[in-house]
Short mmCIF file of C-alpha atoms in Angstrom, two decimals:
data_model
loop_
_atom_site.label_atom_id
_atom_site.label_comp_id
_atom_site.label_asym_id
_atom_site.label_seq_id
_atom_site.Cartn_x
_atom_site.Cartn_y
_atom_site.Cartn_z
CA UNK S 1 -6.97 8.94 4.34
CA UNK S 2 -3.44 9.33 6.31
CA UNK S 3 -4.18 6.21 8.82
CA UNK S 4 -4.53 4.26 5.65
CA UNK S 5 -2.22 5.45 3.52
CA UNK S 6 0.14 2.04 4.48
CA UNK S 7 -2.17 -0.42 2.05
CA UNK S 8 -0.96 2.30 -0.83
CA UNK S 9 2.46 1.91 -0.70
CA UNK S 10 3.12 -1.73 -1.04
CA UNK S 11 1.12 -1.64 -4.29
CA UNK S 12 3.43 -0.17 -6.05
CA UNK S 13 6.55 -2.68 -5.70
CA UNK S 14 8.53 -3.70 -7.22
CA UNK S 15 9.74 -0.01 -7.67
CA UNK S 16 11.47 1.30 -4.67
CA UNK S 17 11.28 3.05 -1.91
CA UNK S 18 13.33 5.99 -3.59
CA UNK S 19 11.79 5.47 -7.02
CA UNK S 20 8.48 5.81 -5.33
CA UNK S 21 9.85 8.98 -3.49
CA UNK S 22 10.73 10.45 -6.62
CA UNK S 23 7.56 9.86 -8.61
CA UNK S 24 5.65 11.40 -5.23
CA UNK S 25 7.42 14.62 -5.32
CA UNK S 26 7.07 14.86 -9.35
CA UNK S 27 3.19 14.10 -9.22
CA UNK S 28 2.86 15.98 -6.29
CA UNK S 29 3.86 19.10 -7.82
CA UNK S 30 1.61 18.67 -11.29
CA UNK S 31 -1.35 17.46 -8.87
CA UNK S 32 -0.88 21.04 -6.78
CA UNK S 33 -0.10 23.02 -10.08
CA UNK S 34 -3.26 22.21 -11.12
CA UNK S 35 -5.21 22.71 -7.82
CA UNK S 36 -3.69 26.13 -7.75
CA UNK S 37 -4.19 26.87 -11.61
CA UNK S 38 -7.89 26.21 -11.01
CA UNK S 39 -7.78 28.29 -8.02
CA UNK S 40 -6.09 31.17 -9.27
CA UNK S 41 -4.00 31.01 -6.38
CA UNK S 42 -0.61 32.55 -7.61
CA UNK S 43 0.23 35.78 -5.49
CA UNK S 44 2.09 34.47 -2.96
CA UNK S 45 4.78 33.10 -5.33
CA UNK S 46 6.26 36.73 -6.55
CA UNK S 47 6.25 37.35 -2.56
CA UNK S 48 7.64 34.33 -1.97
CA UNK S 49 10.36 34.80 -5.07
CA UNK S 50 11.30 38.32 -3.40
CA UNK S 51 12.19 36.64 0.25
CA UNK S 52 15.50 35.00 0.30
CA UNK S 53 14.97 33.96 3.90
CA UNK S 54 11.77 31.92 2.87
CA UNK S 55 13.18 31.00 -0.06
CA UNK S 56 16.02 29.27 2.38
CA UNK S 57 13.47 27.96 4.51
CA UNK S 58 11.12 26.84 1.94
CA UNK S 59 14.46 24.62 0.86
CA UNK S 60 15.15 23.58 4.12
CA UNK S 61 11.16 21.78 4.75
CA UNK S 62 11.77 20.70 1.44
CA UNK S 63 14.83 18.63 2.68
CA UNK S 64 13.24 17.69 5.94
CA UNK S 65 9.86 16.29 4.40
CA UNK S 66 12.53 14.21 1.83
CA UNK S 67 13.88 12.56 4.65
CA UNK S 68 10.38 11.96 6.03
CA UNK S 69 8.42 10.85 3.38
CA UNK S 70 11.02 8.59 1.81
CA UNK S 71 11.84 6.84 5.13
CA UNK S 72 8.19 6.46 5.71
CA UNK S 73 7.84 4.64 2.62
CA UNK S 74 10.79 2.65 3.22
CA UNK S 75 9.44 1.48 6.53
CA UNK S 76 5.95 0.43 5.37
CA UNK S 77 7.17 -1.47 2.52
CA UNK S 78 10.03 -3.31 4.90
CA UNK S 79 7.67 -4.47 7.47
CA UNK S 80 8.08 -1.82 10.05
CA UNK S 81 4.33 0.03 10.15
CA UNK S 82 4.23 -0.40 13.81
CA UNK S 83 7.68 1.17 14.28
CA UNK S 84 6.36 4.07 11.68
CA UNK S 85 3.19 5.00 13.76
CA UNK S 86 4.97 5.39 16.78
CA UNK S 87 7.23 8.17 15.13
CA UNK S 88 3.83 9.77 14.85
CA UNK S 89 2.68 9.23 18.25
CA UNK S 90 5.99 10.64 19.63
CA UNK S 91 5.53 13.59 17.33
CA UNK S 92 3.63 16.20 19.72
CA UNK S 93 6.10 15.35 22.25
CA UNK S 94 8.92 16.07 19.96
CA UNK S 95 7.40 19.56 18.91
CA UNK S 96 6.84 20.10 22.48
CA UNK S 97 10.44 19.52 23.36
CA UNK S 98 11.76 21.72 20.13
CA UNK S 99 9.65 24.69 21.41
CA UNK S 100 11.20 24.65 24.76
CA UNK S 101 15.00 24.24 23.04
CA UNK S 102 14.38 26.53 19.88
CA UNK S 103 11.48 29.03 20.87
CA UNK S 104 12.07 29.12 24.60
CA UNK S 105 8.84 28.46 25.36
CA UNK S 106 8.02 27.35 28.77
CA UNK S 107 5.85 24.19 29.90
CA UNK S 108 3.23 23.83 32.15
CA UNK S 109 3.94 20.99 34.58
CA UNK S 110 1.58 18.61 32.91
CA UNK S 111 3.33 19.19 29.72
CA UNK S 112 6.99 18.28 31.57
CA UNK S 113 5.36 14.91 32.88
CA UNK S 114 4.19 14.13 29.23
CA UNK S 115 7.78 14.89 27.79
CA UNK S 116 9.16 12.87 30.65
CA UNK S 117 6.70 9.82 30.03
CA UNK S 118 7.32 9.76 26.89
CA UNK S 119 10.92 9.82 27.26
CA UNK S 120 10.73 6.92 29.48
CA UNK S 121 8.79 5.01 26.40
CA UNK S 122 11.61 5.56 24.33
CA UNK S 123 14.23 4.00 26.64
CA UNK S 124 11.80 0.91 27.25
CA UNK S 125 11.58 0.42 23.42
CA UNK S 126 14.61 0.68 23.11
CA UNK S 127 15.50 -2.03 25.36
CA UNK S 128 12.44 -4.29 23.78
CA UNK S 129 13.91 -3.44 19.61
CA UNK S 130 17.70 -4.28 21.37
CA UNK S 131 18.19 -0.70 19.65
CA UNK S 132 17.37 2.66 19.54
CA UNK S 133 14.07 2.94 17.72
CA UNK S 134 15.31 5.08 14.94
CA UNK S 135 12.75 4.98 12.29
CA UNK S 136 10.25 6.27 14.94
CA UNK S 137 12.55 9.12 16.12
CA UNK S 138 13.63 10.02 12.94
CA UNK S 139 10.34 10.29 11.55
CA UNK S 140 9.10 12.51 14.69
CA UNK S 141 12.27 14.72 14.42
CA UNK S 142 11.86 15.23 10.69
CA UNK S 143 8.25 16.04 11.10
CA UNK S 144 8.17 18.16 14.17
CA UNK S 145 11.39 19.99 12.27
CA UNK S 146 9.39 20.50 9.28
CA UNK S 147 6.34 22.03 11.26
CA UNK S 148 8.32 24.59 13.18
CA UNK S 149 9.82 25.45 9.36
CA UNK S 150 6.53 25.86 8.15
CA UNK S 151 5.64 28.01 11.05
CA UNK S 152 8.10 30.53 10.29
CA UNK S 153 7.41 30.35 6.49
CA UNK S 154 3.46 30.91 7.35
CA UNK S 155 2.25 30.04 3.90
CA UNK S 156 -1.02 27.78 3.35
CA UNK S 157 -1.08 24.23 2.77
CA UNK S 158 -1.22 24.04 -0.66
CA UNK S 159 0.96 26.85 -1.38
CA UNK S 160 3.75 25.54 0.87
CA UNK S 161 3.24 21.98 -0.85
CA UNK S 162 3.54 23.52 -4.32
CA UNK S 163 6.67 25.74 -2.94
CA UNK S 164 8.38 22.56 -1.36
CA UNK S 165 7.75 20.34 -4.22
CA UNK S 166 8.82 22.82 -7.09
CA UNK S 167 12.42 22.44 -4.90
CA UNK S 168 11.93 18.69 -5.20
CA UNK S 169 10.67 18.71 -8.76
CA UNK S 170 14.11 18.73 -10.75
CA UNK S 171 16.31 16.12 -8.52
CA UNK S 172 13.25 13.72 -8.53
CA UNK S 173 12.78 14.27 -12.52
CA UNK S 174 16.75 14.00 -13.19
CA UNK S 175 16.67 10.74 -10.82
CA UNK S 176 13.93 9.06 -12.56
CA UNK S 177 15.42 9.76 -16.25
CA UNK S 178 18.69 8.24 -14.90
CA UNK S 179 16.82 4.90 -13.78
CA UNK S 180 15.21 5.02 -17.39
CA UNK S 181 18.68 5.29 -19.13
CA UNK S 182 19.83 2.27 -17.08
CA UNK S 183 16.88 0.63 -17.91
CA UNK S 184 15.62 0.04 -14.08
CA UNK S 185 12.53 2.75 -13.92
CA UNK S 186 9.78 0.80 -12.52
CA UNK S 187 7.13 3.59 -14.28
CA UNK S 188 5.76 2.01 -17.44
CA UNK S 189 7.60 -1.55 -17.19
CA UNK S 190 4.68 -3.65 -15.28
CA UNK S 191 1.27 -2.67 -16.72
CA UNK S 192 -1.24 0.38 -17.12
CA UNK S 193 -2.87 -0.05 -13.97
CA UNK S 194 1.33 -0.12 -11.75
CA UNK S 195 1.63 3.37 -14.16
CA UNK S 196 -1.37 4.52 -12.95
CA UNK S 197 -0.86 4.14 -9.17
CA UNK S 198 2.62 5.61 -9.10
CA UNK S 199 0.98 8.71 -11.06
CA UNK S 200 -1.55 9.10 -8.20
CA UNK S 201 1.01 9.03 -5.50
CA UNK S 202 0.71 13.06 -6.20
CA UNK S 203 -3.10 12.65 -5.19
CA UNK S 204 -2.67 10.32 -2.21
CA UNK S 205 0.29 13.15 -0.70
CA UNK S 206 -2.02 16.37 -1.58
CA UNK S 207 -5.55 15.08 -1.22
CA UNK S 208 -5.01 14.62 2.93
CA UNK S 209 -3.19 18.10 3.03
CA UNK S 210 -5.70 19.70 1.39
CA UNK S 211 -8.45 18.43 3.54
CA UNK S 212 -6.50 19.36 6.74
CA UNK S 213 -6.06 22.60 5.45
CA UNK S 214 -9.89 22.97 4.59
CA UNK S 215 -10.44 21.57 8.43
CA UNK S 216 -7.86 23.75 9.75
CA UNK S 217 -10.32 26.75 9.46
CA UNK S 218 -13.36 25.53 10.50
CA UNK S 219 -12.72 23.03 13.55
CA UNK S 220 -11.47 24.01 16.63
CA UNK S 221 -7.98 23.71 17.22
CA UNK S 222 -8.12 21.23 20.09
CA UNK S 223 -10.38 18.80 18.35
CA UNK S 224 -8.44 19.15 15.46
CA UNK S 225 -5.21 17.73 17.52
CA UNK S 226 -6.99 15.00 18.95
CA UNK S 227 -8.22 14.11 15.40
CA UNK S 228 -4.50 13.76 14.42
CA UNK S 229 -4.14 11.00 16.83
CA UNK S 230 -6.31 8.90 14.56
CA UNK S 231 -3.93 8.71 11.63
CA UNK S 232 -0.70 6.66 13.55
CA UNK S 233 -4.08 4.65 15.49
CA UNK S 234 -4.95 3.43 12.33
CA UNK S 235 -1.42 2.77 10.86
CA UNK S 236 -0.59 0.81 14.33
CA UNK S 237 -3.74 -0.82 13.85
CA UNK S 238 -2.82 -1.94 10.44
CA UNK S 239 0.50 -2.99 11.20
CA UNK S 240 -0.68 -5.53 13.93
CA UNK S 241 -4.30 -6.49 12.10
CA UNK S 242 -3.53 -6.82 8.94
CA UNK S 243 0.75 -6.99 8.58
CA UNK S 244 0.66 -9.40 11.37
CA UNK S 245 4.09 -7.24 12.78
CA UNK S 246 5.30 -8.38 16.24
CA UNK S 247 4.41 -6.77 19.29
CA UNK S 248 6.15 -8.54 22.38
CA UNK S 249 5.23 -7.23 25.49
CA UNK S 250 8.16 -4.89 25.91
CA UNK S 251 7.16 -2.95 22.91
CA UNK S 252 3.01 -2.74 24.11
CA UNK S 253 4.69 -1.55 27.42
CA UNK S 254 6.56 1.26 25.54
CA UNK S 255 3.65 1.97 23.48
CA UNK S 256 1.52 1.99 26.60
CA UNK S 257 3.54 4.71 28.16
CA UNK S 258 3.55 6.71 24.78
CA UNK S 259 -0.39 6.93 25.18
CA UNK S 260 -0.21 7.33 28.65
CA UNK S 261 1.81 10.65 27.99
CA UNK S 262 -0.45 11.63 24.83
CA UNK S 263 -3.45 11.29 27.87
CA UNK S 264 -1.52 13.59 29.88
CA UNK S 265 -0.99 16.08 27.02
CA UNK S 266 -4.32 15.98 25.46
CA UNK S 267 -5.71 16.29 29.24
CA UNK S 268 -4.01 19.14 30.04
CA UNK S 269 -4.22 21.16 26.40
CA UNK S 270 -7.94 20.62 26.78
CA UNK S 271 -8.30 21.69 30.30
CA UNK S 272 -6.00 24.91 29.34
CA UNK S 273 -8.89 25.70 26.69
CA UNK S 274 -11.58 25.21 29.04
CA UNK S 275 -9.70 27.62 31.32
CA UNK S 276 -9.17 30.37 28.44
CA UNK S 277 -12.54 30.38 27.14
CA UNK S 278 -13.62 31.27 31.00
CA UNK S 279 -11.40 33.88 31.33
CA UNK S 280 -12.60 35.30 27.91
CA UNK S 281 -15.87 35.17 28.74
CA UNK S 282 -15.44 36.31 32.69
CA UNK S 283 -13.68 39.52 30.97
CA UNK S 284 -16.45 39.96 28.51
CA UNK S 285 -19.37 39.99 31.14
CA UNK S 286 -17.00 42.15 33.03
CA UNK S 287 -16.53 44.58 30.24
CA UNK S 288 -20.51 44.63 29.72
CA UNK S 289 -21.27 45.02 33.18
CA UNK S 290 -19.32 47.91 33.00
CA UNK S 291 -20.99 49.47 30.03
CA UNK S 292 -24.41 48.97 31.33
CA UNK S 293 -25.12 51.26 33.76
CA UNK S 294 -23.80 53.96 30.96
CA UNK S 295 -26.35 53.11 28.06
CA UNK S 296 -29.37 52.58 30.25
CA UNK S 297 -28.93 55.69 32.68
CA UNK S 298 -32.07 58.40 31.86
CA UNK S 299 -30.79 61.26 29.95
CA UNK S 300 -30.91 64.42 31.85
CA UNK S 301 -32.39 67.89 30.89
CA UNK S 302 -35.38 68.13 28.06
CA UNK S 303 -33.87 65.75 25.44
CA UNK S 304 -35.17 62.78 28.42
CA UNK S 305 -38.91 62.36 28.35
CA UNK S 306 -39.88 64.37 25.24
CA UNK S 307 -38.10 62.07 23.01
CA UNK S 308 -39.78 58.83 25.01
CA UNK S 309 -36.51 56.91 23.56
CA UNK S 310 -36.15 53.43 25.05
CA UNK S 311 -32.96 52.49 27.02
CA UNK S 312 -30.58 50.04 25.29
CA UNK S 313 -31.28 46.51 26.07
CA UNK S 314 -29.13 43.44 27.04
CA UNK S 315 -29.63 41.73 24.11
CA UNK S 316 -28.83 44.62 21.60
CA UNK S 317 -25.58 45.22 23.58
CA UNK S 318 -24.94 41.32 23.12
CA UNK S 319 -25.73 41.46 19.57
CA UNK S 320 -22.99 44.00 18.89
CA UNK S 321 -20.67 42.01 20.12
#
């Protein structure tokens, strides 16, 4: 759904990008509110209201994602789908850089190599575009900051979206009312179909996020990380094949470097996951070996042969893991 969403935003013309963004905020809150009402998940609201720090972080998240959403809608509707897709390819590299700069995380050599290749890609693309790829960089940095803030807030996907759109709701609604007073509001002015599509921005925003939240607790993190490359891949293919955006050699070179960086990053993540799994299995095996003699040792004294109890078997020990 995230990968195919560039097909949706052009359907909302002649509404401008800012009006589409405002509708996205307003209708997302209504959609998520209905979902939370159906699920009866309101306990988090009182806890959030009592925490000024979390409220501040939610406000920051709302501001950052507003920039991300608005720029993405504008870029798709003005013929910059490929450059927008690049932003989400670069995003994992920016997230790693923020981890180092903000959270003081230490990178493995392969991660440093990936970041270095990614930086080279940005330079090549800057030469190719004749300017820095500011759409891609803004999308990548805004979404990376958004992820960092959400990590600190620690709310579920549906709850977090509800809180963020609640912050956005009044300014967005006020903007739509202002457009209405000027007679430039597209909503309701271009037929029932167009009006329904504008209202559907809430569903288009929330449905992929709900699916992502459901997948996050069912799918291994390494698999989830790989699946997230599908969205910008679809976006890139749509930009080249469907929207017929230009891809001169310099742009292909830049994208190739980005894909190389992501390949290094993915390889390192999978290798590290395998190593961690092997270490855990080795530790469990060692612990089982240490406890086995105590479990299987024959009892001393009269209790031993009189009871005729069988020693604890290896399968029994495993079943309690």
